[in-house]
mmCIF file of C-alpha atoms in Angstrom:
data_model
loop_
_atom_site.group_PDB
_atom_site.id
_atom_site.type_symbol
_atom_site.label_atom_id
_atom_site.label_comp_id
_atom_site.label_asym_id
_atom_site.label_seq_id
_atom_site.Cartn_x
_atom_site.Cartn_y
_atom_site.Cartn_z
ATOM 1 C CA MET A 1 32.324 -12.815 30.544
ATOM 2 C CA VAL A 2 36.116 -12.110 28.336
ATOM 3 C CA PRO A 3 37.974 -9.277 29.789
ATOM 4 C CA ALA A 4 38.530 -6.073 28.371
ATOM 5 C CA LEU A 5 42.069 -6.131 27.071
ATOM 6 C CA PRO A 6 44.876 -3.936 27.395
ATOM 7 C CA PHE A 7 44.457 -1.242 24.506
ATOM 8 C CA ARG A 8 47.796 -2.009 21.963
ATOM 9 C CA PRO A 9 48.672 -0.611 18.123
ATOM 10 C CA GLY A 10 47.173 -3.315 15.535
ATOM 11 C CA LEU A 11 45.351 -5.534 18.419
ATOM 12 C CA PRO A 12 41.407 -6.259 16.401
ATOM 13 C CA LEU A 13 38.290 -6.249 18.690
ATOM 14 C CA VAL A 14 38.753 -10.651 17.486
ATOM 15 C CA LEU A 15 37.153 -11.574 20.903
ATOM 16 C CA ALA A 16 33.563 -9.788 20.198
ATOM 17 C CA ARG A 17 33.294 -10.775 16.565
ATOM 18 C CA THR A 18 34.697 -14.278 15.885
ATOM 19 C CA ARG A 19 31.613 -16.392 17.021
ATOM 20 C CA ARG A 20 33.691 -19.690 16.291
ATOM 21 C CA HIS A 21 37.298 -20.645 16.874
ATOM 22 C CA THR A 22 38.589 -23.514 14.945
ATOM 23 C CA PRO A 23 42.165 -24.354 15.603
ATOM 24 C CA GLY A 24 43.341 -27.184 12.922
ATOM 25 C CA VAL A 25 42.701 -24.110 9.646
ATOM 26 C CA PRO A 26 44.542 -22.845 8.309
ATOM 27 C CA LYS A 27 45.258 -19.245 9.658
ATOM 28 C CA ASP A 28 45.693 -16.565 6.473
ATOM 29 C CA PRO A 29 45.479 -12.747 7.680
ATOM 30 C CA SER A 30 45.205 -11.423 4.016
ATOM 31 C CA THR A 31 41.483 -11.315 4.385
ATOM 32 C CA PRO A 32 39.281 -9.734 7.315
ATOM 33 C CA ALA A 33 37.488 -12.935 7.831
ATOM 34 C CA GLY A 34 41.315 -14.580 8.163
ATOM 35 C CA ARG A 35 42.767 -11.722 10.608
ATOM 36 C CA ARG A 36 39.742 -12.692 12.801
ATOM 37 C CA ALA A 37 40.769 -16.209 13.207
ATOM 38 C CA ALA A 38 44.557 -15.677 13.358
ATOM 39 C CA TRP A 39 43.639 -13.400 16.132
ATOM 40 C CA ALA A 40 41.176 -15.586 17.867
ATOM 41 C CA ASP A 41 43.317 -18.744 17.587
ATOM 42 C CA SER A 42 46.792 -16.823 18.560
ATOM 43 C CA LEU A 43 45.121 -14.833 21.884
ATOM 44 C CA LEU A 44 42.252 -17.973 23.140
ATOM 45 C CA HIS A 45 44.005 -21.867 21.560
ATOM 46 C CA ASP A 46 48.092 -20.619 21.146
ATOM 47 C CA HIS A 47 46.971 -18.754 24.914
ATOM 48 C CA SER A 48 48.986 -14.978 23.694
ATOM 49 C CA ILE A 49 46.984 -13.348 25.355
ATOM 50 C CA LEU A 50 48.594 -14.441 28.097
ATOM 51 C CA ARG A 51 52.120 -12.960 26.443
ATOM 52 C CA ILE A 52 49.969 -9.155 26.062
ATOM 53 C CA GLY A 53 51.941 -8.295 29.134
ATOM 54 C CA TRP A 54 54.911 -10.598 29.651
ATOM 55 C CA ARG A 55 57.243 -11.334 26.730
ATOM 56 C CA ASN A 56 59.957 -13.212 28.861
ATOM 57 C CA TRP A 57 62.509 -10.976 26.707
ATOM 58 C CA GLY A 58 66.265 -10.465 26.859
ATOM 59 C CA ALA A 59 69.614 -10.230 25.951
ATOM 60 C CA VAL A 60 72.093 -12.921 25.301
ATOM 61 C CA GLU A 61 74.350 -10.588 23.893
ATOM 62 C CA PRO A 62 73.358 -6.709 23.005
ATOM 63 C CA GLY A 63 73.494 -6.253 19.536
ATOM 64 C CA ARG A 64 73.797 -9.447 18.075
ATOM 65 C CA LEU A 65 71.223 -11.988 19.741
ATOM 66 C CA TYR A 66 67.958 -11.815 21.703
ATOM 67 C CA ARG A 67 65.093 -14.107 23.072
ATOM 68 C CA SER A 68 61.491 -13.724 23.480
ATOM 69 C CA ASN A 69 58.591 -15.759 23.648
ATOM 70 C CA HIS A 70 56.261 -15.598 20.481
ATOM 71 C CA PRO A 71 55.709 -11.914 20.121
ATOM 72 C CA GLN A 72 52.617 -10.436 19.312
ATOM 73 C CA PRO A 73 53.394 -8.167 15.664
ATOM 74 C CA TRP A 74 53.584 -5.065 18.191
ATOM 75 C CA GLN A 75 56.198 -6.588 20.186
ATOM 76 C CA LEU A 76 58.445 -7.704 17.067
ATOM 77 C CA ALA A 77 57.485 -3.645 15.467
ATOM 78 C CA GLN A 78 59.110 -2.435 18.922
ATOM 79 C CA ALA A 79 61.748 -4.776 19.356
ATOM 80 C CA ALA A 80 63.302 -4.500 15.745
ATOM 81 C CA ARG A 81 62.588 -0.236 16.213
ATOM 82 C CA ARG A 82 64.530 -0.046 19.619
ATOM 83 C CA PHE A 83 67.566 -3.173 19.320
ATOM 84 C CA GLY A 84 67.645 -2.893 14.915
ATOM 85 C CA LEU A 85 66.883 -6.256 14.363
ATOM 86 C CA ARG A 86 66.950 -8.276 10.939
ATOM 87 C CA SER A 87 66.322 -11.416 11.072
ATOM 88 C CA VAL A 88 64.309 -13.655 13.382
ATOM 89 C CA VAL A 89 64.015 -16.985 14.460
ATOM 90 C CA ASN A 90 61.113 -19.255 14.450
ATOM 91 C CA LEU A 91 62.641 -22.177 16.769
ATOM 92 C CA ARG A 92 58.470 -23.857 16.684
ATOM 93 C CA GLY A 93 58.300 -24.779 12.597
ATOM 94 C CA GLN A 94 56.190 -23.089 10.318
ATOM 95 C CA ARG A 95 52.499 -24.109 11.573
ATOM 96 C CA VAL A 96 49.811 -22.880 8.991
ATOM 97 C CA GLU A 97 47.104 -23.488 12.029
ATOM 98 C CA CYS A 98 48.573 -21.454 14.164
ATOM 99 C CA GLY A 99 47.782 -17.606 14.006
ATOM 100 C CA SER A 100 50.226 -16.443 16.113
ATOM 101 C CA ASP A 101 52.741 -17.488 13.476
ATOM 102 C CA ALA A 102 50.421 -16.427 11.108
ATOM 103 C CA LEU A 103 50.688 -12.960 12.454
ATOM 104 C CA SER A 104 53.947 -12.699 13.578
ATOM 105 C CA ARG A 105 55.105 -13.929 10.404
ATOM 106 C CA GLU A 106 52.857 -11.384 8.041
ATOM 107 C CA ALA A 107 54.756 -8.749 10.663
ATOM 108 C CA ALA A 108 58.422 -10.115 9.825
ATOM 109 C CA LEU A 109 57.627 -8.752 5.878
ATOM 110 C CA ARG A 110 56.237 -5.924 7.034
ATOM 111 C CA LEU A 111 59.024 -5.002 9.262
ATOM 112 C CA GLY A 112 61.800 -6.321 6.523
ATOM 113 C CA LEU A 113 62.855 -8.569 8.534
ATOM 114 C CA ALA A 114 64.758 -11.785 7.275
ATOM 115 C CA HIS A 115 62.538 -15.297 8.707
ATOM 116 C CA TYR A 116 63.550 -18.290 9.326
ATOM 117 C CA ASP A 117 62.014 -21.683 11.117
ATOM 118 C CA ALA A 118 64.341 -24.125 13.061
ATOM 119 C CA PRO A 119 62.300 -25.925 14.573
ATOM 120 C CA PHE A 120 63.495 -28.317 18.041
ATOM 121 C CA GLU A 121 61.363 -30.054 20.259
ATOM 122 C CA SER A 122 61.202 -28.842 24.569
ATOM 123 C CA ARG A 123 60.931 -32.972 25.607
ATOM 124 C CA GLY A 124 62.825 -34.612 23.642
ATOM 125 C CA ALA A 125 67.392 -35.050 23.329
ATOM 126 C CA PRO A 126 68.463 -32.467 20.770
ATOM 127 C CA HIS A 127 69.210 -33.373 17.244
ATOM 128 C CA LYS A 128 72.256 -34.123 15.933
ATOM 129 C CA ASP A 129 70.965 -32.725 12.466
ATOM 130 C CA ARG A 130 68.530 -30.281 14.249
ATOM 131 C CA ILE A 131 71.856 -28.396 15.473
ATOM 132 C CA LEU A 132 74.437 -28.564 12.362
ATOM 133 C CA ARG A 133 71.128 -26.853 10.360
ATOM 134 C CA LEU A 134 71.200 -24.183 12.948
ATOM 135 C CA ALA A 135 74.560 -24.141 12.875
ATOM 136 C CA GLU A 136 74.572 -23.377 9.886
ATOM 137 C CA LEU A 137 72.280 -20.643 10.436
ATOM 138 C CA PHE A 138 73.358 -18.776 12.710
ATOM 139 C CA GLY A 139 76.474 -18.495 10.584
ATOM 140 C CA ARG A 140 75.687 -16.606 7.911
ATOM 141 C CA ILE A 141 72.307 -14.970 9.519
ATOM 142 C CA GLU A 142 72.283 -11.079 9.187
ATOM 143 C CA GLU A 143 72.759 -10.068 13.032
ATOM 144 C CA PRO A 144 71.203 -8.211 15.803
ATOM 145 C CA VAL A 145 68.893 -11.753 15.342
ATOM 146 C CA LEU A 146 65.303 -13.499 17.389
ATOM 147 C CA ILE A 147 64.576 -16.029 18.155
ATOM 148 C CA HIS A 148 61.971 -17.645 20.254
ATOM 149 C CA CYS A 149 59.369 -20.780 20.511
ATOM 150 C CA LYS A 150 56.857 -20.304 22.855
ATOM 151 C CA SER A 151 57.306 -19.734 25.832
ATOM 152 C CA GLY A 152 60.625 -18.326 25.523
ATOM 153 C CA ALA A 153 61.824 -21.371 27.995
ATOM 154 C CA ASP A 154 63.339 -24.262 26.437
ATOM 155 C CA ARG A 155 63.791 -24.525 22.550
ATOM 156 C CA THR A 156 64.916 -20.566 23.239
ATOM 157 C CA GLY A 157 66.541 -21.330 25.815
ATOM 158 C CA LEU A 158 68.472 -24.459 24.248
ATOM 159 C CA ALA A 159 68.881 -22.178 20.805
ATOM 160 C CA ALA A 160 70.317 -19.127 23.254
ATOM 161 C CA GLY A 161 72.495 -21.927 24.448
ATOM 162 C CA LEU A 162 73.726 -23.005 21.321
ATOM 163 C CA TRP A 163 75.168 -19.767 20.135
ATOM 164 C CA LEU A 164 77.010 -19.262 22.693
ATOM 165 C CA LEU A 165 78.552 -22.644 22.229
ATOM 166 C CA LEU A 166 79.587 -21.644 18.881
ATOM 167 C CA GLN A 167 80.804 -18.566 19.992
ATOM 168 C CA GLY A 168 83.535 -20.199 22.323
ATOM 169 C CA ARG A 169 82.256 -19.697 25.388
ATOM 170 C CA PRO A 170 82.159 -22.322 28.844
ATOM 171 C CA PRO A 171 78.606 -24.988 28.539
ATOM 172 C CA GLU A 172 78.463 -23.120 32.108
ATOM 173 C CA GLU A 173 77.332 -20.227 30.099
ATOM 174 C CA ALA A 174 74.927 -22.279 27.366
ATOM 175 C CA VAL A 175 73.143 -24.385 30.979
ATOM 176 C CA ALA A 176 72.760 -21.069 32.727
ATOM 177 C CA GLN A 177 70.264 -20.088 29.180
ATOM 178 C CA LEU A 178 68.241 -22.462 30.889
ATOM 179 C CA SER A 179 67.001 -21.665 34.129
ATOM 180 C CA LEU A 180 63.928 -20.402 36.695
ATOM 181 C CA ARG A 181 64.225 -16.742 35.333
ATOM 182 C CA TRP A 182 63.226 -17.822 31.998
ATOM 183 C CA GLY A 183 60.725 -20.627 33.626
ATOM 184 C CA HIS A 184 62.395 -23.324 32.741
ATOM 185 C CA ILE A 185 61.947 -26.156 35.307
ATOM 186 C CA SER A 186 65.127 -28.049 34.337
ATOM 187 C CA ALA A 187 63.111 -30.976 37.017
ATOM 188 C CA SER A 188 60.767 -31.911 34.456
ATOM 189 C CA ARG A 189 60.913 -33.336 31.023
ATOM 190 C CA THR A 190 62.384 -30.194 29.390
ATOM 191 C CA GLY A 191 65.583 -31.255 32.106
ATOM 192 C CA ILE A 192 66.785 -32.964 29.260
ATOM 193 C CA LEU A 193 68.071 -29.843 27.579
ATOM 194 C CA ASP A 194 70.307 -28.883 30.941
ATOM 195 C CA ALA A 195 71.449 -32.216 30.569
ATOM 196 C CA PHE A 196 72.178 -32.065 27.189
ATOM 197 C CA PHE A 197 74.597 -29.241 27.319
ATOM 198 C CA ARG A 198 75.834 -30.613 30.994
ATOM 199 C CA LEU A 199 77.153 -33.745 28.990
ATOM 200 C CA TYR A 200 79.485 -31.372 26.388
ATOM 201 C CA ALA A 201 80.243 -29.109 29.742
ATOM 202 C CA ARG A 202 81.545 -33.124 31.740
ATOM 203 C CA ALA A 203 83.302 -34.182 28.144
ATOM 204 C CA CYS A 204 85.061 -30.864 28.676
ATOM 205 C CA ARG A 205 86.454 -31.867 32.392
ATOM 206 C CA SER A 206 87.882 -34.539 31.093
ATOM 207 C CA GLY A 207 90.136 -34.468 28.761
ATOM 208 C CA ALA A 208 93.369 -31.655 28.650
ATOM 209 C CA SER A 209 91.923 -29.805 25.789
ATOM 210 C CA PRO A 210 88.253 -29.432 25.601
ATOM 211 C CA LYS A 211 87.421 -30.706 22.157
ATOM 212 C CA PRO A 212 85.459 -27.327 20.124
ATOM 213 C CA PHE A 213 81.726 -28.335 20.334
ATOM 214 C CA LEU A 214 80.538 -29.035 16.971
ATOM 215 C CA ASP A 215 83.424 -31.464 17.080
ATOM 216 C CA TRP A 216 82.236 -33.851 20.226
ATOM 217 C CA LEU A 217 78.896 -33.032 18.365
ATOM 218 C CA ARG A 218 79.219 -35.279 15.307
ATOM 219 C CA GLU A 219 81.653 -38.099 16.514
ATOM 220 C CA ASP A 220 80.842 -38.411 20.199
ATOM 221 C CA TYR A 221 77.500 -37.348 21.224
ATOM 222 C CA ASP A 222 74.658 -39.964 21.496
ATOM 223 C CA GLU A 223 71.179 -39.387 21.557
ATOM 224 C CA ALA A 224 69.843 -42.845 22.539
ATOM 225 C CA ALA A 225 72.413 -42.211 25.471
ATOM 226 C CA LEU A 226 70.879 -39.296 26.977
ATOM 227 C CA ARG A 227 67.273 -40.306 26.828
ATOM 228 C CA GLN A 228 68.096 -43.210 28.768
ATOM 229 C CA SER A 229 69.706 -41.803 31.274
ATOM 230 C CA PHE A 230 67.559 -39.352 31.869
ATOM 231 C CA THR A 231 65.033 -39.589 34.066
ATOM 232 C CA SER A 232 62.429 -36.158 35.334
ATOM 233 C CA ARG A 233 60.245 -35.804 38.498
ATOM 234 C CA PRO A 234 56.306 -36.200 38.017
ATOM 235 C CA TRP A 235 55.666 -33.383 40.558
ATOM 236 C CA ALA A 236 57.374 -30.753 38.015
ATOM 237 C CA ASP A 237 55.915 -32.784 35.158
ATOM 238 C CA ARG A 238 52.688 -31.842 36.443
ATOM 239 C CA ILE A 239 53.665 -28.332 36.230
ATOM 240 C CA VAL A 240 54.795 -27.956 33.634
ATOM 241 C CA ASP A 241 52.038 -30.099 30.968
ATOM 242 C CA GLY A 242 49.587 -29.927 32.863
ATOM 243 C CA LEU A 243 49.255 -26.253 34.801
ATOM 244 C CA LEU A 244 51.614 -24.859 32.207
ATOM 245 C CA ARG A 245 50.284 -27.194 29.236
ATOM 246 C CA ARG A 246 53.865 -25.840 27.652
ATOM 247 C CA GLU A 247 54.307 -27.014 23.960
#
């Protein structure tokens, strides 16, 4: 028996009305059937039922940058009203088959928010070209901005840390965006994101004058070397991949 959901404005009774769940089919909430399919996919396949009460919300810098897990449409509306959001950056990338993605895009359009895709990996060495694209986006995007991935723990922490570095903040502040407080487990494969920030921190300590982050990224950062040097702990991988089923 499906437990009753707490009431939220705009949440349809999809669990009772949708008999078949098809996670591989593009989701289009513009029709009643498509909306039911999008909500079913979001709640059941994308686990957004767990995000109804757990938002993993935080301010990276109040009035400029906020972070969260993948917001429900009404959560996005609440945040837009309360914090004056102007833009949303989706770190999962566009996923036409994902109900959560379809619903949050629709909500952003309805609210007049600019919506951007900047996909990152949670378990791989950050790609130089993707960081540079995100840096370019952060340089022109209208603030305040909300960044999100699925859980708000790993890719969101990476992007928050990158934003801080681009503001000239120390790498210690950047790596603090990846912590257990946000659900990030650094001993797992996602810990390679911490290792990236610590790599830059060591570079800053090694010279008389720290190299600006983007200069270090372009000239010194070696993705392959980072991948080769990082080792996760099996017990932590079992938690992140098996128990939490992180993306």
